[in-house]
């Protein structure tokens, strides 16, 4: 779809795409973020670096890697860019504390060389760089070591043989630091294992056909790429990515100021599971909102949202410690079904229900309103048709805890 300032929005899909674009990271900030983390990588690997013999590599993780990053809700908030710094070393050469300190030494020197006024912060697992300029984001840099063998053994012990033998996922595994652990300062093999790149491989596999189709379209239209493989992943936005962005914004508006809001990794994981190859944002939202709860399980009385590349890790582990978190997730899901259901059921694409406008923020919807081909007021109250669609989606969704029926 072309930019909203070049043509009017003509249907539901245009409007949903335009809202998703409005909450996406702006292209110029995306470029600045990529340039800055490449700059960090070059600094760590420069001649004279104290760790360049370990071939340090900086790579993105989280929503920036998955293509689901959204603008902060408030003007004072920052984009959070998550990075991994992987050294080609092993656990006989470093303790967690030594690895954290080795990477941190260079990050601190980098901040000085760049004239950053804030000293990098040593957090539980990562180093945080704050940029005090007109670009509102900070970077969390997670020190790591390759850990494919321990990941393989862990998956085999857990009976997850398919993951243990999947090189596309297995070979991305890393050991990470955590200064709250008692063995933090010991030379040992017992490190936390993470696999953000493996998760990204799984996430892309849930939408591989449409990614290929859209890369082909980009290659043919832009004529600057010799093959599909040359088209960068961040150039492609799929219906799944857009739907997740919309759901995250709906979540942020619903829980503004509430630290118990549903976390992004749960929304992303359940959405990717529920996605069934739909080719539009609207159809993707319907599928996700109807089915995402089906992928929440119960293990020995514990609510479980499994990490798809480490099924023994529960993304919903904090639901057990703070019972309100689980209730808030299901309350939000019902509200999202209601709000998006109203709009998706409406015959007039230019009539955005007041509930959805409020849930996505008046400011966000206001940015695209001038480009909607209007023949009626843009904001309306719920219609009977919309209410019927909401009831249909809610009924199809089933109970909020289907495993306890």
Coordinates of C-alpha atoms in Angstrom, one line a residue, residues 7-401:
X7 CA -4.0 8.5 -2.0
X8 CA -7.3 8.1 0.0
X9 CA -8.0 5.0 2.0
X10 CA -10.7 3.0 0.3
X11 CA -11.5 0.0 2.4
X12 CA -11.1 -1.7 5.8
X13 CA -7.7 -3.1 4.8
X14 CA -6.4 0.3 3.8
X15 CA -7.5 1.8 7.1
X16 CA -6.0 -1.0 9.2
X17 CA -2.7 -0.8 7.2
X18 CA -2.6 3.0 7.6
X19 CA -3.1 2.7 11.4
X20 CA -0.4 0.1 11.6
X21 CA 2.0 2.3 9.6
X22 CA 1.2 5.3 11.9
X23 CA 2.3 3.3 15.0
X24 CA 5.3 1.6 13.3
X25 CA 8.8 3.0 13.9
X26 CA 9.4 5.7 11.4
X27 CA 11.7 4.8 8.5
X28 CA 14.3 7.4 9.4
X29 CA 14.4 6.2 13.0
X30 CA 14.6 2.6 11.9
X31 CA 17.6 3.6 9.7
X32 CA 19.2 5.5 12.6
X33 CA 18.8 2.5 15.0
X34 CA 20.4 0.1 12.4
X35 CA 23.3 2.5 11.8
X36 CA 23.9 2.9 15.6
X37 CA 23.9 -0.8 16.4
X38 CA 26.2 -1.4 13.4
X39 CA 28.4 1.4 14.8
X40 CA 28.5 -0.4 18.2
X41 CA 29.6 -3.6 16.4
X42 CA 32.3 -1.8 14.5
X43 CA 33.6 -0.3 17.8
X44 CA 33.7 -3.7 19.5
X45 CA 35.6 -5.2 16.6
X46 CA 37.9 -2.3 15.9
X47 CA 41.7 -2.6 16.2
X48 CA 42.5 -1.9 19.8
X49 CA 39.3 -3.3 21.2
X50 CA 40.0 -5.5 24.2
X51 CA 37.6 -8.1 22.9
X52 CA 38.1 -8.0 19.1
X53 CA 39.9 -11.4 19.2
X54 CA 36.6 -12.9 20.1
X55 CA 34.9 -11.6 16.9
X56 CA 32.1 -9.8 18.6
X57 CA 28.8 -9.6 16.7
X58 CA 25.9 -7.3 17.4
X59 CA 22.5 -8.4 16.2
X60 CA 18.9 -7.3 17.0
X61 CA 16.4 -9.3 19.0
X62 CA 12.8 -8.9 20.1
X63 CA 10.3 -6.7 18.3
X64 CA 13.0 -5.0 16.2
X65 CA 14.1 -8.3 14.8
X66 CA 10.5 -9.6 14.4
X67 CA 9.2 -6.5 12.7
X68 CA 6.6 -5.8 15.3
X69 CA 8.0 -2.7 17.0
X70 CA 5.5 0.1 17.7
X71 CA 5.8 3.7 18.6
X72 CA 5.7 4.5 22.4
X73 CA 2.2 5.6 23.5
X74 CA 3.5 8.8 25.2
X75 CA 5.7 11.5 23.8
X76 CA 8.1 11.0 26.8
X77 CA 8.5 7.3 26.2
X78 CA 11.4 5.8 24.2
X79 CA 11.8 3.1 21.6
X80 CA 13.5 0.1 23.2
X81 CA 16.0 -1.6 20.8
X82 CA 17.1 -5.0 22.1
X83 CA 20.5 -6.2 20.9
X84 CA 22.7 -9.3 21.5
X85 CA 26.5 -9.1 21.6
X86 CA 27.9 -12.5 20.9
X87 CA 31.5 -13.3 21.5
X88 CA 33.1 -16.4 19.9
X89 CA 34.3 -17.8 23.2
X90 CA 33.4 -20.5 25.7
X91 CA 32.5 -20.8 29.3
X92 CA 36.0 -22.0 30.3
X93 CA 37.3 -18.5 29.3
X94 CA 34.7 -16.4 31.1
X95 CA 32.4 -16.4 34.0
X96 CA 29.1 -14.6 33.5
X97 CA 30.5 -11.6 35.5
X98 CA 33.7 -11.5 33.4
X99 CA 31.8 -11.6 30.1
X100 CA 29.5 -8.8 31.3
X101 CA 32.5 -6.8 32.4
X102 CA 34.4 -7.4 29.2
X103 CA 31.6 -6.2 27.0
X104 CA 30.7 -3.4 29.4
X105 CA 34.2 -2.0 29.4
X106 CA 34.0 -1.5 25.6
X107 CA 30.4 -0.2 25.8
X108 CA 31.4 2.4 28.3
X109 CA 34.3 3.5 26.1
X110 CA 32.0 3.6 23.1
X111 CA 29.6 5.9 25.0
X112 CA 32.5 8.2 25.9
X113 CA 33.8 8.3 22.3
X114 CA 30.3 9.2 21.1
X115 CA 29.9 11.9 23.6
X116 CA 26.9 10.3 25.4
X117 CA 26.2 12.1 28.6
X118 CA 24.7 9.1 30.4
X119 CA 27.0 6.3 31.5
X120 CA 25.8 2.9 30.3
X121 CA 23.7 1.2 33.0
X122 CA 24.7 -2.3 34.2
X123 CA 21.3 -4.0 34.5
X124 CA 20.4 -7.6 35.5
X125 CA 21.3 -9.1 32.1
X126 CA 22.3 -6.3 29.8
X127 CA 24.0 -3.0 29.4
X128 CA 21.7 0.0 28.5
X129 CA 22.8 2.9 26.3
X130 CA 20.7 6.1 26.6
X131 CA 20.8 8.5 23.7
X132 CA 20.2 12.1 25.0
X133 CA 19.3 13.6 21.6
X134 CA 16.2 14.2 19.6
X135 CA 16.1 10.4 18.7
X136 CA 14.0 8.9 21.4
X137 CA 15.3 5.4 22.0
X138 CA 17.7 3.4 24.1
X139 CA 19.6 0.2 23.4
X140 CA 19.8 -2.8 25.6
X141 CA 22.9 -4.9 24.8
X142 CA 22.9 -8.5 26.1
X143 CA 26.3 -10.2 26.3
X144 CA 26.3 -13.8 25.1
X145 CA 28.3 -16.8 24.1
X146 CA 27.4 -19.5 21.5
X147 CA 25.7 -22.4 23.3
X148 CA 24.3 -24.8 20.6
X149 CA 25.5 -27.9 22.4
X150 CA 23.9 -27.1 25.7
X151 CA 20.7 -26.1 23.9
X152 CA 20.7 -29.5 22.1
X153 CA 21.2 -31.5 25.3
X154 CA 18.5 -29.5 27.1
X155 CA 16.0 -30.1 24.3
X156 CA 16.9 -33.8 24.2
X157 CA 16.5 -34.1 28.0
X158 CA 13.1 -32.5 27.7
X159 CA 12.0 -34.8 25.0
X160 CA 12.0 -32.1 22.3
X161 CA 13.9 -34.0 19.7
X162 CA 12.6 -32.0 16.7
X163 CA 14.0 -28.8 18.2
X164 CA 17.3 -30.6 19.2
X165 CA 17.8 -31.7 15.6
X166 CA 16.6 -28.5 13.9
X167 CA 19.9 -26.8 13.0
X168 CA 18.1 -23.6 11.8
X169 CA 17.0 -23.1 15.4
X170 CA 19.6 -25.1 17.4
X171 CA 22.6 -23.2 16.0
X172 CA 21.2 -19.8 17.1
X173 CA 21.2 -20.7 20.8
X174 CA 23.3 -18.5 23.1
X175 CA 24.3 -18.5 26.8
X176 CA 23.5 -15.2 28.5
X177 CA 24.5 -13.5 31.8
X178 CA 22.3 -12.9 34.8
X179 CA 23.9 -11.2 37.8
X180 CA 21.1 -12.4 40.2
X181 CA 22.3 -16.0 39.9
X182 CA 24.6 -17.5 42.7
X183 CA 27.0 -18.9 40.1
X184 CA 27.4 -15.5 38.4
X185 CA 31.1 -15.1 39.3
X186 CA 32.0 -18.8 38.8
X187 CA 33.6 -20.5 35.9
X188 CA 31.0 -23.0 35.2
X189 CA 28.8 -24.5 32.5
X190 CA 25.5 -23.5 34.2
X191 CA 24.4 -20.4 32.3
X192 CA 20.9 -19.4 31.3
X193 CA 20.2 -20.4 27.7
X194 CA 18.4 -18.1 25.3
X195 CA 17.5 -18.3 21.6
X196 CA 16.1 -15.0 20.2
X197 CA 17.3 -15.7 16.7
X198 CA 15.8 -19.2 16.9
X199 CA 12.5 -17.7 17.9
X200 CA 12.7 -15.4 14.9
X201 CA 13.2 -18.4 12.7
X202 CA 10.1 -20.0 14.1
X203 CA 8.1 -16.7 13.8
X204 CA 9.0 -16.4 10.1
X205 CA 8.1 -20.0 9.5
X206 CA 4.6 -19.3 10.6
X207 CA 4.3 -16.9 7.6
X208 CA 6.9 -18.2 5.2
X209 CA 4.6 -18.3 2.1
X210 CA 3.4 -14.7 2.4
X211 CA 7.0 -13.4 3.2
X212 CA 8.2 -15.1 0.0
X213 CA 5.3 -13.6 -2.1
X214 CA 5.9 -10.1 -0.7
X215 CA 9.7 -10.3 -1.3
X216 CA 9.0 -11.3 -4.9
X217 CA 6.7 -8.3 -5.3
X218 CA 9.4 -6.0 -3.8
X219 CA 12.1 -7.5 -6.1
X220 CA 9.9 -7.0 -9.2
X221 CA 8.8 -3.5 -8.3
X222 CA 12.0 -2.0 -7.0
X223 CA 14.4 -3.8 -9.4
X224 CA 17.4 -3.3 -7.2
X225 CA 17.6 -6.9 -5.9
X226 CA 19.0 -9.7 -8.0
X227 CA 17.2 -12.4 -6.0
X228 CA 14.5 -12.8 -3.3
X229 CA 17.3 -13.7 -0.8
X230 CA 18.7 -10.1 -1.2
X231 CA 15.5 -8.5 -0.1
X232 CA 16.0 -7.5 3.6
X233 CA 13.5 -9.0 6.1
X234 CA 12.7 -5.5 7.4
X235 CA 11.5 -4.5 4.0
X236 CA 8.5 -6.8 4.3
X237 CA 5.4 -6.3 6.5
X238 CA 3.0 -9.2 6.6
X239 CA -0.6 -9.3 7.9
X240 CA 0.6 -11.1 11.0
X241 CA 3.2 -8.4 11.8
X242 CA 0.6 -5.7 11.2
X243 CA -2.0 -7.5 13.3
X244 CA 0.4 -7.9 16.2
X245 CA 1.3 -4.2 16.0
X246 CA -2.4 -3.2 16.2
X247 CA -3.0 -5.6 19.2
X248 CA 0.1 -4.2 21.0
X249 CA -1.2 -0.7 20.6
X250 CA -4.6 -1.7 21.7
X251 CA -2.9 -3.3 24.8
X252 CA -0.9 -0.2 25.5
X253 CA -3.9 2.1 25.3
X254 CA -6.0 -0.2 27.5
X255 CA -3.3 -0.5 30.2
X256 CA -1.7 2.9 30.0
X257 CA 0.2 3.4 33.2
X258 CA -0.4 -0.2 34.4
X259 CA 2.7 -2.3 34.8
X260 CA 0.7 -5.5 34.8
X261 CA -0.3 -5.2 31.1
X262 CA 0.1 -8.4 29.0
X263 CA 3.7 -8.7 27.8
X264 CA 4.5 -8.5 24.1
X265 CA 6.1 -12.0 23.8
X266 CA 2.8 -13.6 25.0
X267 CA 0.7 -11.6 22.5
X268 CA 3.3 -12.3 19.7
X269 CA 3.6 -16.0 20.4
X270 CA -0.2 -16.7 20.7
X271 CA -0.9 -14.6 17.6
X272 CA 1.7 -16.5 15.5
X273 CA 0.2 -19.8 16.7
X274 CA -3.3 -18.7 15.8
X275 CA -2.3 -17.3 12.4
X276 CA -3.4 -19.6 9.6
X277 CA -1.9 -18.0 6.4
X278 CA -4.5 -15.3 6.0
X279 CA -3.5 -12.7 3.4
X280 CA -5.2 -9.6 4.9
X281 CA -4.9 -7.8 8.2
X282 CA -8.6 -8.0 8.8
X283 CA -8.8 -11.8 8.3
X284 CA -5.6 -12.2 10.4
X285 CA -7.2 -10.3 13.3
X286 CA -10.3 -12.4 13.1
X287 CA -8.3 -15.6 13.2
X288 CA -6.0 -14.5 16.0
X289 CA -8.7 -13.0 18.2
X290 CA -10.9 -16.1 17.8
X291 CA -8.2 -18.7 18.4
X292 CA -5.2 -17.3 20.4
X293 CA -6.6 -18.6 23.7
X294 CA -6.5 -22.2 22.4
X295 CA -2.7 -22.1 22.7
X296 CA -2.7 -21.3 26.4
X297 CA -2.2 -24.7 28.2
X298 CA -2.2 -26.0 31.7
X299 CA 0.6 -28.1 33.2
X300 CA 0.2 -29.5 36.6
X301 CA -2.2 -26.8 37.6
X302 CA 0.0 -24.0 36.1
X303 CA -1.2 -21.8 33.2
X304 CA 1.5 -22.2 30.5
X305 CA 2.4 -20.2 27.4
X306 CA 5.3 -22.2 26.1
X307 CA 8.3 -20.7 24.3
X308 CA 8.1 -22.4 20.9
X309 CA 11.9 -22.9 20.8
X310 CA 12.1 -24.0 24.4
X311 CA 8.8 -25.6 25.5
X312 CA 10.1 -25.9 29.1
X313 CA 10.1 -22.1 29.4
X314 CA 6.8 -20.6 30.4
X315 CA 6.3 -17.1 29.0
X316 CA 3.4 -16.7 31.5
X317 CA 5.4 -17.7 34.6
X318 CA 4.7 -14.4 36.3
X319 CA 1.0 -15.1 36.1
X320 CA 1.5 -17.5 39.0
X321 CA 3.2 -14.9 41.2
X322 CA 0.7 -12.1 40.4
X323 CA -2.7 -13.6 39.8
X324 CA -4.2 -10.4 38.4
X325 CA -1.9 -10.7 35.4
X326 CA -3.8 -13.7 34.0
X327 CA -7.2 -12.1 34.6
X328 CA -6.0 -8.9 33.0
X329 CA -4.8 -10.8 29.9
X330 CA -8.2 -12.4 29.4
X331 CA -10.1 -9.2 30.1
X332 CA -8.0 -7.5 27.5
X333 CA -8.6 -10.3 25.0
X334 CA -12.3 -10.0 25.4
X335 CA -12.1 -6.2 24.9
X336 CA -9.9 -6.6 21.8
X337 CA -12.5 -9.1 20.4
X338 CA -15.2 -6.6 21.0
X339 CA -13.4 -3.5 19.7
X340 CA -12.0 -5.0 16.5
X341 CA -15.1 -7.0 16.0
X342 CA -17.2 -3.8 15.8
X343 CA -15.1 -2.4 13.0
X344 CA -14.5 -5.6 11.0
X345 CA -18.3 -6.3 11.0
X346 CA -19.2 -2.8 9.8
X347 CA -20.2 -2.5 6.2
X348 CA -18.8 1.1 6.0
X349 CA -15.0 1.0 6.3
X350 CA -15.0 4.7 7.0
X351 CA -16.9 4.3 10.2
X352 CA -14.4 3.6 13.0
X353 CA -16.3 2.7 16.2
X354 CA -15.6 5.0 19.1
X355 CA -14.4 2.0 21.2
X356 CA -11.7 1.1 18.7
X357 CA -10.7 4.7 18.3
X358 CA -10.2 5.1 22.0
X359 CA -8.4 1.7 22.2
X360 CA -5.9 2.6 19.5
X361 CA -5.7 6.2 20.8
X362 CA -7.5 9.2 19.4
X363 CA -4.2 10.7 18.3
X364 CA -3.3 7.6 16.2
X365 CA -6.7 7.5 14.5
X366 CA -6.6 11.2 14.0
X367 CA -3.4 11.0 12.0
X368 CA -5.1 8.9 9.3
X369 CA -8.6 10.4 9.4
X370 CA -7.9 13.1 6.8
X371 CA -7.0 10.3 4.3
X372 CA -10.1 8.2 4.8
X373 CA -12.6 8.5 1.9
X374 CA -15.4 9.8 4.0
X375 CA -19.1 9.7 3.1
X376 CA -20.3 9.5 6.7
X377 CA -19.0 10.5 10.2
X378 CA -15.8 8.7 11.0
X379 CA -16.7 7.9 14.6
X380 CA -19.9 6.0 15.4
X381 CA -21.5 4.1 18.2
X382 CA -21.7 0.3 18.1
X383 CA -24.1 -1.1 15.4
X384 CA -26.4 -4.0 15.7
X385 CA -24.3 -5.8 13.0
X386 CA -21.1 -5.0 14.9
X387 CA -22.6 -6.3 18.2
X388 CA -23.6 -9.5 16.5
X389 CA -20.1 -10.0 15.1
X390 CA -18.6 -9.4 18.6
X391 CA -20.9 -12.0 20.1
X392 CA -20.0 -14.5 17.3
X393 CA -16.3 -14.0 17.9
X394 CA -16.7 -14.3 21.6
X395 CA -18.8 -17.4 21.4
X396 CA -16.3 -19.0 19.0
X397 CA -13.5 -18.0 21.3
X398 CA -15.0 -20.1 24.1
X399 CA -14.3 -19.8 27.8
X400 CA -11.4 -17.7 29.0
X401 CA -9.9 -20.9 30.5

